[in-house]
mmCIF file of C-alpha atoms in Angstrom:
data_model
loop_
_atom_site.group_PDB
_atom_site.id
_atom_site.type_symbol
_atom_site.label_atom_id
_atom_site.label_comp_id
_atom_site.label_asym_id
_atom_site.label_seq_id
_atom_site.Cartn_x
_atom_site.Cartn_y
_atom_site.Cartn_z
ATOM 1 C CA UNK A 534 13.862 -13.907 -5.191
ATOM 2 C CA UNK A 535 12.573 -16.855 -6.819
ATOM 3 C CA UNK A 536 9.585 -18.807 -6.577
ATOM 4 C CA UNK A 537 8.809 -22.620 -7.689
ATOM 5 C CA UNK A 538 4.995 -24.763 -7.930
ATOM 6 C CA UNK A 539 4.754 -28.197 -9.005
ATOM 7 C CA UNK A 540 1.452 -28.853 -10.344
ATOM 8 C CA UNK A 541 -0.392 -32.773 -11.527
ATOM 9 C CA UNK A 542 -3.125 -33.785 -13.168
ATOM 10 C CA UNK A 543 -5.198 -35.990 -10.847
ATOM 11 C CA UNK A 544 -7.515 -37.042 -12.871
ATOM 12 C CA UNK A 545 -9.918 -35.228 -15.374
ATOM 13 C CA UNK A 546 -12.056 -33.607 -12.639
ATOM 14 C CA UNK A 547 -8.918 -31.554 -11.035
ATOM 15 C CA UNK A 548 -4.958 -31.244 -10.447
ATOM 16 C CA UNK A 549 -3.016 -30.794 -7.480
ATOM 17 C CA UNK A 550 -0.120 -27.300 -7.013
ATOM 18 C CA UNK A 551 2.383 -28.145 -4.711
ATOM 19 C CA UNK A 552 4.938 -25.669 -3.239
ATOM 20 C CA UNK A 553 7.393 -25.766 -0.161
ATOM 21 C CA UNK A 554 5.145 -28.033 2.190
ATOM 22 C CA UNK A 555 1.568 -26.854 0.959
ATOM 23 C CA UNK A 556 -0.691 -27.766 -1.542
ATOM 24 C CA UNK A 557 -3.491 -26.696 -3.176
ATOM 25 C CA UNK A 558 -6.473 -28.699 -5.284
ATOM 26 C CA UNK A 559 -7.369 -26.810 -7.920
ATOM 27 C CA UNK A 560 -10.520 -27.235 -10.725
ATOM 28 C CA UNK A 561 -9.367 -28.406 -13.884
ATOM 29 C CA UNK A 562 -12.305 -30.084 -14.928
ATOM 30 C CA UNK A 563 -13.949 -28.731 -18.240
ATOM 31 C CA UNK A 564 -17.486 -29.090 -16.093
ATOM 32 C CA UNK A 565 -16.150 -27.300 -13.350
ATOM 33 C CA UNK A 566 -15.546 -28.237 -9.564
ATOM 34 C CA UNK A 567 -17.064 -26.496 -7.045
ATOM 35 C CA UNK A 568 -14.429 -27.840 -4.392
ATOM 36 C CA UNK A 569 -11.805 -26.339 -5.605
ATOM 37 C CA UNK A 570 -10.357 -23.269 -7.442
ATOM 38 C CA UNK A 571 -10.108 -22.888 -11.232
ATOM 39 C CA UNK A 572 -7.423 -20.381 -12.607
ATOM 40 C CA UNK A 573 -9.226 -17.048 -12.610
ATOM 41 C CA UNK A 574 -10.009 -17.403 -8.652
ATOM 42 C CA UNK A 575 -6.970 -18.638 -8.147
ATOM 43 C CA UNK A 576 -5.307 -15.735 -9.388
ATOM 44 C CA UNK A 577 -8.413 -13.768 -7.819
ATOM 45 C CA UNK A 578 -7.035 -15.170 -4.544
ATOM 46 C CA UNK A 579 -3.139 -14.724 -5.381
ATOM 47 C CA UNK A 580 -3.914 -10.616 -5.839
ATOM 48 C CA UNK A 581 -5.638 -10.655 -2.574
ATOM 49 C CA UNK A 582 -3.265 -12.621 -0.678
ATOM 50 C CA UNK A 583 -0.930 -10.210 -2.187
ATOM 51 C CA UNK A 584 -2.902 -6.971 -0.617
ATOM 52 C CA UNK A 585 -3.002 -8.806 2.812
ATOM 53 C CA UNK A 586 0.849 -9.816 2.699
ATOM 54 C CA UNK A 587 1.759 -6.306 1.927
ATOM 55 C CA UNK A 588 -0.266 -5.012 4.643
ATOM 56 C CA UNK A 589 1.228 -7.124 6.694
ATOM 57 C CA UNK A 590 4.462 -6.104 6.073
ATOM 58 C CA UNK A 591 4.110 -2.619 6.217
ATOM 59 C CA UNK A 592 1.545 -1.893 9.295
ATOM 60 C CA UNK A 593 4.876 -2.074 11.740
ATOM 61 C CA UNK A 594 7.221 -0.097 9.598
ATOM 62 C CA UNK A 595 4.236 2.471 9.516
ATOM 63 C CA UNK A 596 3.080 2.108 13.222
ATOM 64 C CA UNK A 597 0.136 1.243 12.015
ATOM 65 C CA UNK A 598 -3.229 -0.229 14.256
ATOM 66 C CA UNK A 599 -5.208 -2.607 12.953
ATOM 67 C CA UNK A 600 -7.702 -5.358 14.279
ATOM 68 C CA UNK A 601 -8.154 -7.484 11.060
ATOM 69 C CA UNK A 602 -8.175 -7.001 7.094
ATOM 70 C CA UNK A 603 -10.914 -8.352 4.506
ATOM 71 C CA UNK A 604 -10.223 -8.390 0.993
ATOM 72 C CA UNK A 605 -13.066 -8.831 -1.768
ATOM 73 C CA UNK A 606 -12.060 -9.383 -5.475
ATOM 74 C CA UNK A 607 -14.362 -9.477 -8.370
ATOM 75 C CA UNK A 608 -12.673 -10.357 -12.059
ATOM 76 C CA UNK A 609 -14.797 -9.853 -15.128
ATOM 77 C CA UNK A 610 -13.930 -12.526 -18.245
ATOM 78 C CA UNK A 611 -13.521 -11.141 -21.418
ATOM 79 C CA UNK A 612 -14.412 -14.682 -24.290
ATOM 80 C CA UNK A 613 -12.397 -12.749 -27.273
ATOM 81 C CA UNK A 614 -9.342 -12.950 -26.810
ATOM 82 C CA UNK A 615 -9.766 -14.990 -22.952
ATOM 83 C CA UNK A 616 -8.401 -12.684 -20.287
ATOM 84 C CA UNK A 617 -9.193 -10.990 -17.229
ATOM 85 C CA UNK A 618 -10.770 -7.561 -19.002
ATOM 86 C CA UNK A 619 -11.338 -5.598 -15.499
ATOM 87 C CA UNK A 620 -10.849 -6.640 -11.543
ATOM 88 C CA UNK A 621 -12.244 -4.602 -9.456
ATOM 89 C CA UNK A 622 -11.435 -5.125 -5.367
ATOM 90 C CA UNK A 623 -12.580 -3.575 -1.659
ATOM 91 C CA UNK A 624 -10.284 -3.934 1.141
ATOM 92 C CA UNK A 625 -11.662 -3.780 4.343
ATOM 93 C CA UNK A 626 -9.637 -2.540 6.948
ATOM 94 C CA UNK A 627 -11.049 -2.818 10.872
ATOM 95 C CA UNK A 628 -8.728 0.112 12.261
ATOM 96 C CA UNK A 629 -9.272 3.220 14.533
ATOM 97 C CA UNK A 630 -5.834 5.264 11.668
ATOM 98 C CA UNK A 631 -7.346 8.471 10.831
ATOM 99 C CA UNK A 632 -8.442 8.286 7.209
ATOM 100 C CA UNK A 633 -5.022 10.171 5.985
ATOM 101 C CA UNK A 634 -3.400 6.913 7.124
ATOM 102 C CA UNK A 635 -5.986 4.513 5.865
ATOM 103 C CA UNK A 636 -5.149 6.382 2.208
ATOM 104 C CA UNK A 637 -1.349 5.698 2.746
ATOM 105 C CA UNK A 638 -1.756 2.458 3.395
ATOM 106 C CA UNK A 639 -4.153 1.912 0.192
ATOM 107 C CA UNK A 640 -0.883 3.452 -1.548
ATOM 108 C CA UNK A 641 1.418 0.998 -0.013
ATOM 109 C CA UNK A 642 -0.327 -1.750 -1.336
ATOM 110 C CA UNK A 643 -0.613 -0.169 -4.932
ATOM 111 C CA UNK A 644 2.746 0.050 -5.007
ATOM 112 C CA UNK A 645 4.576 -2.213 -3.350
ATOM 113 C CA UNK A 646 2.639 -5.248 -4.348
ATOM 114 C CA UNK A 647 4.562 -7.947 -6.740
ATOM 115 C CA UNK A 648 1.097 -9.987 -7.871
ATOM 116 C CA UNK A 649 -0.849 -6.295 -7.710
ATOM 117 C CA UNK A 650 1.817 -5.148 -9.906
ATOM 118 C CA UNK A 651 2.067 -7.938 -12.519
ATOM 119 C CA UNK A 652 -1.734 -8.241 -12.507
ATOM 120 C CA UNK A 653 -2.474 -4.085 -13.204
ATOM 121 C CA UNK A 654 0.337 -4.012 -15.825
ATOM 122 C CA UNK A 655 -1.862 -6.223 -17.754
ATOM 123 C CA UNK A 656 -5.234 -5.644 -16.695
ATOM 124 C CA UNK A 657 -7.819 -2.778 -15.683
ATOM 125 C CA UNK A 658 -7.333 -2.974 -11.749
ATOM 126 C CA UNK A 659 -9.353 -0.897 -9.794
ATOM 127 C CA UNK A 660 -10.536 -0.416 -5.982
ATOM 128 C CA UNK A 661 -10.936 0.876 -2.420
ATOM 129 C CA UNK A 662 -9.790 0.202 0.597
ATOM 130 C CA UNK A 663 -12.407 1.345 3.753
ATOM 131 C CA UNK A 664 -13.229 1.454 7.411
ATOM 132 C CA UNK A 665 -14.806 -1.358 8.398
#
């Protein structure tokens, strides 16, 4: 599987990603943009679109119940060298499963997750997933 983003320079407040027929604005501006995503949230976001795809796709094979998902991310910046030193997430699942099932699908998303994956290989990545 193979993936592909086009992403322009607007101007020097922000840029544009484009993929398939979406796009996103994102913050490129030095100062900041509070209308738009800069790179941390927006990989922030990718890892927790991520742990609602995979639910997603594994709440049928599973049998699973639910009613709706929330997903909360927090990344901590490390200044020497720049990266993402720790990311820390809750994923809130509104679900009568018993909590055995609530713990296998927690697993499911540890595992099975491409961004989670790529993201924990290089980065302390850490959470729950709860009742809500």
């Amino acid at each position: 599987m193979r993936f592909h983003v086009e992403t322009r320079r607007i101007d020097l407040h922000g840029s544009v990603s484009r993929c398939k027929a979406a796009e996103i604005t994102l913050d490129t501006d030095l100062a900041g943009n509070p209308d738009a995503f800069n790179p941390a949230e927006l990989l922030l976001a990718a890892l927790s679109a991520c742990m609602i795809k995979g639910i997603e796709r594994v709440t049928p094979v599973l049998g699973f119940s639910l009613r709706g998902v929330e997903v909360r991310v927090d990344g901590v910046r490390q200044d020497v060298p720049p990266r993402m030193e720790s990311i820390s997430y809750e994923i809130i699942v509104d679900s009568d499963e018993s909590d055995r099932r609530l713990e296998l699908l927690h697993d499911n998303v540890r595992k099975y997750g491409t961004v989670f994956n790529t993201v924990a290989a290089g980065t302390r990545l850490s959470g729950v997933l709860r009742r809500k």
